[in-house]
Coordinates of C-alpha atoms in Angstrom, one line a residue:
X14 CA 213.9 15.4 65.3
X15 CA 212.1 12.7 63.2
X16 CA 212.6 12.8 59.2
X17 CA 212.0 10.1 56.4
X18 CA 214.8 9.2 54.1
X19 CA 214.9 7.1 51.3
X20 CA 217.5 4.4 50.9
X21 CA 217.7 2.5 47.7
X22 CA 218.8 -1.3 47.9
X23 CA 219.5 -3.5 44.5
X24 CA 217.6 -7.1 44.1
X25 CA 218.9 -9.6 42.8
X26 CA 216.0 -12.4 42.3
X27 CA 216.6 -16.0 41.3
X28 CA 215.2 -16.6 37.4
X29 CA 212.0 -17.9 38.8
X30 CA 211.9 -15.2 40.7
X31 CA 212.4 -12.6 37.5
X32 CA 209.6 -14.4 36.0
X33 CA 207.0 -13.8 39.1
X34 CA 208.2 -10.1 39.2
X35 CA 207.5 -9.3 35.6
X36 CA 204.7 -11.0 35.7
X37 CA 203.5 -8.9 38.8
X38 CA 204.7 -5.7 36.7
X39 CA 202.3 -6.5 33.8
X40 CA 199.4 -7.1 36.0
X41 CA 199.7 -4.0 37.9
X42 CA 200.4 -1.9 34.6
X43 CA 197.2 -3.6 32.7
X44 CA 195.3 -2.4 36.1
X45 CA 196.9 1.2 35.8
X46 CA 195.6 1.3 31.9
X47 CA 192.1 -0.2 32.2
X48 CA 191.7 2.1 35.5
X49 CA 192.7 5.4 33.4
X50 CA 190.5 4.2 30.3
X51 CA 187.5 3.3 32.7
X52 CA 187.9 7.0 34.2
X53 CA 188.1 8.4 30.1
X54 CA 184.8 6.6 29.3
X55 CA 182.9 7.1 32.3
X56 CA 183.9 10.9 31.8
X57 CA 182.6 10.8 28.4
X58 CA 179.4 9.5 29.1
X59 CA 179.1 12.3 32.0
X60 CA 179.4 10.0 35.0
X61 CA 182.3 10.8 37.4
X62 CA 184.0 8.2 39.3
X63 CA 187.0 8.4 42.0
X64 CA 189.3 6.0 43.4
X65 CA 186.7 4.7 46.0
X66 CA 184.8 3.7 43.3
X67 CA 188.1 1.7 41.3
X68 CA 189.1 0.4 44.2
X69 CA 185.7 -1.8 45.3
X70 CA 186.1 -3.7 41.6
X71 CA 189.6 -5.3 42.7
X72 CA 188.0 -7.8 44.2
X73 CA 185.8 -8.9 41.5
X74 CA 189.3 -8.5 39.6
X75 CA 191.1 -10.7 41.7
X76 CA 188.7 -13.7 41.6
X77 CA 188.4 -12.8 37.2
X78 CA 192.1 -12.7 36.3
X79 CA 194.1 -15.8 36.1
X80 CA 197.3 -15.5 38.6
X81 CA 196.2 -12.6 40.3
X82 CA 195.1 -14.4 43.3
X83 CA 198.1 -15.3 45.2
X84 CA 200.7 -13.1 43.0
X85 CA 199.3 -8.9 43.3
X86 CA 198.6 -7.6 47.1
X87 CA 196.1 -5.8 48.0
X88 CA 198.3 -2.7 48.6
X89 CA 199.8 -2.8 45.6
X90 CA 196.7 -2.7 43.8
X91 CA 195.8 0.3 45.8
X92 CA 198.5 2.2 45.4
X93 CA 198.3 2.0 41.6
X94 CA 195.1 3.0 42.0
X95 CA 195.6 6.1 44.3
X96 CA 198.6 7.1 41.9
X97 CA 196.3 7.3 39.0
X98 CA 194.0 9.9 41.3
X99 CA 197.2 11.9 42.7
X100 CA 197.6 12.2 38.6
X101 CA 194.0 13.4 37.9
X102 CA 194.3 15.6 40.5
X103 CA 197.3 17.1 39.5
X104 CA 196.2 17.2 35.9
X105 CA 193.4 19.4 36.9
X106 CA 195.4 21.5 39.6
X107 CA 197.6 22.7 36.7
X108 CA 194.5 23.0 34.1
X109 CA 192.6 25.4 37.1
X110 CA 196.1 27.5 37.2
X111 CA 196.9 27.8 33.6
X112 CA 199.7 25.8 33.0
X113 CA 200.4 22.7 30.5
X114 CA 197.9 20.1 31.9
X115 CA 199.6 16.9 31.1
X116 CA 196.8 14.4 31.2
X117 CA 197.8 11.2 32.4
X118 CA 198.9 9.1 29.8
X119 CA 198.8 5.0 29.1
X120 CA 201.8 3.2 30.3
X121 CA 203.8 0.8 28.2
X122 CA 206.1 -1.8 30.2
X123 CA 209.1 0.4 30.0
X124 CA 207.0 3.5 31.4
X125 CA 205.5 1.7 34.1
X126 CA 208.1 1.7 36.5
X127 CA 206.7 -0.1 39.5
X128 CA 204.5 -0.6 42.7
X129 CA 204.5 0.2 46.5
X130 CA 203.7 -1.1 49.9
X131 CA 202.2 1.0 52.6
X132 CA 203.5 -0.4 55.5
X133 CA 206.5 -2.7 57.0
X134 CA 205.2 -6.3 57.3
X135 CA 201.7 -5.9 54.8
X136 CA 203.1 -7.4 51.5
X137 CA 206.8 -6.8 52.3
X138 CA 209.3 -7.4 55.0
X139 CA 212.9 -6.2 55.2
X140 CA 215.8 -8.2 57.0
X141 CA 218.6 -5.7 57.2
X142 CA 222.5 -7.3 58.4
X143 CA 224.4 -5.8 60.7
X144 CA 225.3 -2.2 60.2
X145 CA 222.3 -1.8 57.5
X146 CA 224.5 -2.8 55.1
X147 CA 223.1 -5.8 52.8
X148 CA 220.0 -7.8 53.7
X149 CA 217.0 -9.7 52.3
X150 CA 213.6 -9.0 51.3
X151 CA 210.6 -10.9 50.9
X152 CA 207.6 -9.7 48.5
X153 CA 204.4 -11.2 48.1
X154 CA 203.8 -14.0 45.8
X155 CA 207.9 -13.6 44.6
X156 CA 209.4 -14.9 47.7
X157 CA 212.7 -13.8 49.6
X158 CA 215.3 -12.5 47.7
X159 CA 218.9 -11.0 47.9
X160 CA 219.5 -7.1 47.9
X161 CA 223.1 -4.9 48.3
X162 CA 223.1 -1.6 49.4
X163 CA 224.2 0.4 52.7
X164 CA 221.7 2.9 54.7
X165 CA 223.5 5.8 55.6
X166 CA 220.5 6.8 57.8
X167 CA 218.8 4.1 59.7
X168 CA 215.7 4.0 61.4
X169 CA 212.0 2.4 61.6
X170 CA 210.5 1.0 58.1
X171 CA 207.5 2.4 56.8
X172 CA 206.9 1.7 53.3
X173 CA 209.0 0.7 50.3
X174 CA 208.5 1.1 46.2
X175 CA 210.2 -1.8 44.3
X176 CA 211.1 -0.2 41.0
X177 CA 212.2 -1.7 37.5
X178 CA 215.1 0.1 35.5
X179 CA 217.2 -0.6 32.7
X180 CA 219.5 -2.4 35.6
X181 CA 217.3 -4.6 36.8
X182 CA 215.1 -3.9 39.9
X183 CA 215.4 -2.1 43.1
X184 CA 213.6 -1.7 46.2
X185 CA 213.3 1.5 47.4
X186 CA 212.7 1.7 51.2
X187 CA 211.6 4.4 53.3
X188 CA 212.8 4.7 56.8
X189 CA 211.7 7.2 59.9
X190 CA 215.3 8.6 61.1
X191 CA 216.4 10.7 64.3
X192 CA 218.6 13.3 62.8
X193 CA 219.7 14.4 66.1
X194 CA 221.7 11.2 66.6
X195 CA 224.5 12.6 64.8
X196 CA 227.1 15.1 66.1
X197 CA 226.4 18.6 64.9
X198 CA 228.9 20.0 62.4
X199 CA 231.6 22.9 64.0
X200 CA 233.0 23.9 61.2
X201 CA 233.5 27.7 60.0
X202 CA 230.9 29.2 58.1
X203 CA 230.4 29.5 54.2
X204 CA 228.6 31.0 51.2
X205 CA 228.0 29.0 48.4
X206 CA 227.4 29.9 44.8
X207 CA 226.6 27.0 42.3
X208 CA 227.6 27.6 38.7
X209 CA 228.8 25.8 35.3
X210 CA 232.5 26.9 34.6
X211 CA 233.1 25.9 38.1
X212 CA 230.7 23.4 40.0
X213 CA 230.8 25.6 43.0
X214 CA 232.7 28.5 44.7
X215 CA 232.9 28.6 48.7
X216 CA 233.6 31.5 50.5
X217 CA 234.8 31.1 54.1
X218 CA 236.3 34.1 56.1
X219 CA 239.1 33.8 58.4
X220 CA 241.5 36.3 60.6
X221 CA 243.3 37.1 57.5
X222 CA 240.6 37.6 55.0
X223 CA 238.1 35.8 52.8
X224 CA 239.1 31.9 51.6
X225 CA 238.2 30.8 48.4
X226 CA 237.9 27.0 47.2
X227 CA 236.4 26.4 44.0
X228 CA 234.8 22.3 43.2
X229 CA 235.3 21.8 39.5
X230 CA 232.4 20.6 37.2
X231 CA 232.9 17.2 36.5
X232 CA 231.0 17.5 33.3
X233 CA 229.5 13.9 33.2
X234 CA 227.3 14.5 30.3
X235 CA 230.6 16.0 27.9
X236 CA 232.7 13.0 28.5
X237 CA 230.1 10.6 27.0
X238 CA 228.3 13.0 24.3
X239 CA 230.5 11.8 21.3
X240 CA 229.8 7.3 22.0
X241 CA 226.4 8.5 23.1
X242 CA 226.4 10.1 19.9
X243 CA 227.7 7.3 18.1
X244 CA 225.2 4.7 19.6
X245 CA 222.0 6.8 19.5
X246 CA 223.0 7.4 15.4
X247 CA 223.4 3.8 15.1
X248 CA 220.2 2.7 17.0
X249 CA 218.3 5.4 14.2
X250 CA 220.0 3.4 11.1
X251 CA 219.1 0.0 12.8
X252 CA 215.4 1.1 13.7
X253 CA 214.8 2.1 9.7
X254 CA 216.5 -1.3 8.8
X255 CA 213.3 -3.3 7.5
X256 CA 215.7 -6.9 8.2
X257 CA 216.5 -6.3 11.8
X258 CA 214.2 -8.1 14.5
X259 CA 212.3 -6.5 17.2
X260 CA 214.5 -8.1 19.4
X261 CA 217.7 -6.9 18.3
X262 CA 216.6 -3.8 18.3
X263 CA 215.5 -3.8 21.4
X264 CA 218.5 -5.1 23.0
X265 CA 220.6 -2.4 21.4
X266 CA 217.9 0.1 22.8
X267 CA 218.5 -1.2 26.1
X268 CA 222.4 -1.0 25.7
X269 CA 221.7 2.8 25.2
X270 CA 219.6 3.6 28.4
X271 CA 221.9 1.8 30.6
X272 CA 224.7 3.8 29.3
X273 CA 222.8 6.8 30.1
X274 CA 222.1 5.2 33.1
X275 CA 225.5 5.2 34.1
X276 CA 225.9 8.9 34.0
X277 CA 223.4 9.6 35.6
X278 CA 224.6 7.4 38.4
X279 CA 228.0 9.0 38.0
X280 CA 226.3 12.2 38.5
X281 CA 224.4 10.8 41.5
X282 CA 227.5 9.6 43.4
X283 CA 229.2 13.1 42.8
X284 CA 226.7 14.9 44.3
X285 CA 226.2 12.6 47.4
X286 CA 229.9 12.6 48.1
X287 CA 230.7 17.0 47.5
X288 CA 226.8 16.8 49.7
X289 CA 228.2 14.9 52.4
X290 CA 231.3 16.4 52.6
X291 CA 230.1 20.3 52.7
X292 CA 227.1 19.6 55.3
X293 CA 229.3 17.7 57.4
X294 CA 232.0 20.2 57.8
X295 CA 230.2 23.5 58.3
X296 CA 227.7 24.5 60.9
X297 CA 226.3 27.5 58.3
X298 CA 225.8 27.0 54.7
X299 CA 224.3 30.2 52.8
X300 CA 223.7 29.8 49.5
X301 CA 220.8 31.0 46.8
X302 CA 217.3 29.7 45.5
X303 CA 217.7 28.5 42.1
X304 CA 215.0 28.4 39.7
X305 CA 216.3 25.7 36.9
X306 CA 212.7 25.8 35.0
X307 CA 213.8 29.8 34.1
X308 CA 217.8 29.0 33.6
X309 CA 217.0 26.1 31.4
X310 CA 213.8 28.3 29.6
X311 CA 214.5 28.4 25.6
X312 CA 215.8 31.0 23.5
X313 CA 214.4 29.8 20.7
X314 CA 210.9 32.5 21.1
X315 CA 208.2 32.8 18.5
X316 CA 207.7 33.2 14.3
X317 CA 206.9 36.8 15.6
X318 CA 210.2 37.5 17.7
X319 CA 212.4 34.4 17.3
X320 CA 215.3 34.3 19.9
X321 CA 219.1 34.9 19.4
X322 CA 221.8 32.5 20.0
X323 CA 219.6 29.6 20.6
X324 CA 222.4 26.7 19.7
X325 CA 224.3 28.6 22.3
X326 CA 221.4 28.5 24.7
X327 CA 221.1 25.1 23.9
X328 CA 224.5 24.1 24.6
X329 CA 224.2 25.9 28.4
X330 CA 221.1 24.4 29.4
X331 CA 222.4 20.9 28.4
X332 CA 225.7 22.1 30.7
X333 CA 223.1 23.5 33.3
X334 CA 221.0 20.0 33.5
X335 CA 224.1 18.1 32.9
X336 CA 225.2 19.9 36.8
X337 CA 222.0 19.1 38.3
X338 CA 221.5 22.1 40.4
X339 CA 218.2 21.3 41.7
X340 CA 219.2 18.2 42.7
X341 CA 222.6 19.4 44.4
X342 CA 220.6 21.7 46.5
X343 CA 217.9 19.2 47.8
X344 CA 220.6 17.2 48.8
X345 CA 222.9 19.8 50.1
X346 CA 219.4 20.7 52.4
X347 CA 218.6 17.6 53.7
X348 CA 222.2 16.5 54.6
X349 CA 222.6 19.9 56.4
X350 CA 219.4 19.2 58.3
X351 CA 221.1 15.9 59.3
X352 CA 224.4 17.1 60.4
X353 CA 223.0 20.3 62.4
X354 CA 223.9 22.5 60.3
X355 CA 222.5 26.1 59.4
X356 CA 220.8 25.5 55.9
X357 CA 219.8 28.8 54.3
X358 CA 219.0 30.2 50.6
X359 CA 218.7 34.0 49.9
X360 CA 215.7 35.3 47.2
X361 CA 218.4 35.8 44.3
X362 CA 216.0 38.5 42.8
X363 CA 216.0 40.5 46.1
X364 CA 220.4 39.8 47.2
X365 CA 221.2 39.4 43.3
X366 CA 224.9 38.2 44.6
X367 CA 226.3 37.7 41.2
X368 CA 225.7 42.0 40.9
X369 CA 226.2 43.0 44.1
X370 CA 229.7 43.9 45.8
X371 CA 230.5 41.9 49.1
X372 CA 232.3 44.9 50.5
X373 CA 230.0 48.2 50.3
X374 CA 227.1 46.4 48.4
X375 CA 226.6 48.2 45.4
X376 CA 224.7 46.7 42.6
X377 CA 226.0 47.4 38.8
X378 CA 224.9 44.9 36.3
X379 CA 227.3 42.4 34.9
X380 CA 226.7 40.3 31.7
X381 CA 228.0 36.5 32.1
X382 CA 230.6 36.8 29.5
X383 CA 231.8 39.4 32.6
X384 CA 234.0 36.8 35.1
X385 CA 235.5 39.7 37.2
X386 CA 234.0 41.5 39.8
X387 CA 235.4 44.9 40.4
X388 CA 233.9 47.6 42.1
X389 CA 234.6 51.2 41.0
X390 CA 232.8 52.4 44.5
X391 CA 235.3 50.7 47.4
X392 CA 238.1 49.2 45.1
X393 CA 236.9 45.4 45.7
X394 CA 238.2 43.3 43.1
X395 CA 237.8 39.7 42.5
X396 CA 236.8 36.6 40.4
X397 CA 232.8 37.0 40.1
X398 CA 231.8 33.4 41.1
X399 CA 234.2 34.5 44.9
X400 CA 232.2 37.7 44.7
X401 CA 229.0 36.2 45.0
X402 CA 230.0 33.5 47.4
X403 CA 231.3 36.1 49.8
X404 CA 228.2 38.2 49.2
X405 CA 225.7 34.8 50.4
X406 CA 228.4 33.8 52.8
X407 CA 228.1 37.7 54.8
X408 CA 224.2 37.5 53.7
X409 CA 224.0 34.5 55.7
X410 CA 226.0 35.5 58.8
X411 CA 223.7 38.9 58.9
X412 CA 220.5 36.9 59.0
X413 CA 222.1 34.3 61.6
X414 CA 223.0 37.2 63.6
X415 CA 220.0 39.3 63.1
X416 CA 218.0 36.5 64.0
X417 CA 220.0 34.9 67.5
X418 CA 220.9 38.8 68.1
X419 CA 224.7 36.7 68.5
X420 CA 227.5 39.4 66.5
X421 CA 230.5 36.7 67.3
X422 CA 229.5 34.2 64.5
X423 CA 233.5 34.6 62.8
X424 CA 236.2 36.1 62.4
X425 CA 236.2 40.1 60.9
X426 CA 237.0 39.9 57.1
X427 CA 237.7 42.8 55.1
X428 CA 237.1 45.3 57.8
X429 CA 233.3 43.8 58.0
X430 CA 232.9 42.8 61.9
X431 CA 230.9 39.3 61.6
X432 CA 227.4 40.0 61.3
X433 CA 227.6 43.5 60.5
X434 CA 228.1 43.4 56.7
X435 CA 228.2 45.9 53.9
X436 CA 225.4 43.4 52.3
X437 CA 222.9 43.6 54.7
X438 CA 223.1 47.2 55.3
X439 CA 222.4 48.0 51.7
X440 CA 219.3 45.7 52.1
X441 CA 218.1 47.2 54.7
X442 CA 218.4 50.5 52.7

């Protein structure tokens, strides 16, 4: 089955080379700005104008602006151009449904972050080595360059984004992939619940009972919060300095983001190699939606009814972000889909496996200071984060079965037959 993947490759340009990029950059970015202020004034003076409309002036652009001719593409021009609409129209998407608008704002050079091409060969062209690991790239009006990286997921090129970050730049290239080249996963079944204290819990039964493992939280974020600290307090002192130099201060503002940077790549890595690892060793993965938008909502609340415990709030949405559980799951999905395996995520309002027992499925309510799951109704007793995996793992085998009508998914556990679980019947109930 065809699927696009993104594979990110770093470039390493020649000086000259640095030079024609950023120059590219600040083109591109003036074009995003005047574009957004010609759509504010013609709004203003009751004339509405689209992207067709923007896009008929770049060539009266490209003959007026010295170096543009021979340095911007034609897609790239476009594709700033049809970003800028894809913002309007979100911008009035959320204003028609209530939410926080977010009109879309000028871009400095730092918030600008890049361009795209539309297709292999049309202002691009990718020369991979052997094994996709490594290879060139040459852009329009820069020239061929050098870039390191390794595609885990080859296929046909279709389109690429080169990207500026506080490393340098990237070029981010998106390929056409058969997932069914790979050899479906045959490993035992599990449930999945993601959490802070421990990363994640998996349940997996066997002859003898449930399995546990537990994936502690690496806690990127924690182990860099005091020199982050340190560095952001003395970036504040320098910026009210009145002696130090823009430059300086930018340099040391620089130093900053790319030691965020590097947690954040930390964090990336972490959750690429626990992704990898789980998809390609299980052949069902049953785990629950997570909404991070609500975990991660404030306590702080209103002059009226302000909140309680907001520092404490505070501190476990910083742990909650600091996990990444939204991107966990997105890669835990898409990996899955690679590898065969059986991807599925229960409506936590409906199964509510952190409250529910595995074994008879009662509900009683437990607050989160409450680790222990024990069940007054059949005697089950253990750690809550194993409850609820065990609860999504037997959730998961019930729908598989109910579904395939197959009962021999796995091994009995707990005097459940596989398929046939306490969970499901309640449900159904």
């Amino acid at each position: 089955m065809p699927a696009t993947r993104t594979i990110s490759f770093r470039l390493y340009p020649f000086r000259a080379q640095t030079a024609l990029l950023e120059a590219k950059h600040r083109m591109l970015r003036d074009l995003w700005n005047a574009a957004l202020e010609e759509r504010i004034g013609a709004w203003a003076r009751g004339v509405r104008i689209g992207r067709s409309d923007q896009e008929k002036s770049l060539p009266a652009i490209r003959a007026d602006v010295g170096g543009w001719r021979g340095l911007v593409h034609t897609h790239e021009a476009q594709l700033v151009l049809k970003r800028l609409d894809l913002a309007f129209q979100a911008f009035f998407r959320r204003l028609a449904a209530g939410q926080r608008p977010g009109f879309p704002r000028f871009r400095s050079a730092d918030r600008f972050r890049g361009w795209g091409y539309k297709e292999h060969g049309n202002g691009f062209r990718v020369e991979m080595r052997e094994g996709w690991r490594h290879g060139r790239v040459r852009l329009f009006g820069v020239g061929e360059m050098r870039m390191r990286g390794l595609a885990r997921t080859p296929g046909r090129i279709l389109k690429a984004d080169v990207v500026r970050d506080v490393r340098g730049w990237q070029l981010s290239v998106v390929v056409e992939t058969d997932c069914a080249v790979r050899a479906p996963a045959t490993g035992p079944a599990i449930g999945l619940d993601w959490g802070v204290a421990e990363f994640a819990t998996i349940a997996q039964e066997t002859e003898a009972g449930p399995r546990f493992e537990a994936v502690a939280n690496p806690r990127h974020l924690d182990a860099e919060t005091e020199a982050l600290r340190e560095r952001q307090r003395g970036l504040s002192a320098l910026a009210r300095s009145r002696k130090v130099s823009r430059g300086a201060l930018r340099k040391r503002r620089r130093a900053l983001a790319r030691r965020h940077a590097k947690v954040a790549a930390r964090r990336k890595d972490f959750l690429h190699q626990l992704t990898a690892r789980i998809a390609g060793r299980h052949r069902l993965i049953a785990t629950e939606t997570l909404t991070v938008r609500n975990m991660t909502a404030s306590a702080r609340g209103t002059l009226e009814a302000p909140g309680r415990n907001v520092a404490q709030k505070a501190g476990l949405n910083r742990s909650i972000l600091d996990a990444a559980p939204a991107a966990f799951l997105n890669m835990l999905r898409y990996k899955a889909a690679e590898a065969g395996s059986e991807f599925l995520e229960a409506d936590t309002r409906r199964l509510k496996p952190s409250q529910r027992c595995p074994d008879c499925g009662a509900v009683r309510k437990k607050a989160l200071s409450v680790r222990r799951h024990d069940c007054d109704a059949c005697g089950c007793s253990l750690g809550r984060d194993e409850a609820a995996a065990l609860t999504l793992l037997r959730w998961g085998l019930a729908e598989v079965a109910a579904r395939i009508d197959a009962p021999d998914l796995g091994p009995p556990g707990n005097g459940h037959p596989a398929g046939t679980v306490g969970v499901s019947d309640a449900l159904a109930a």
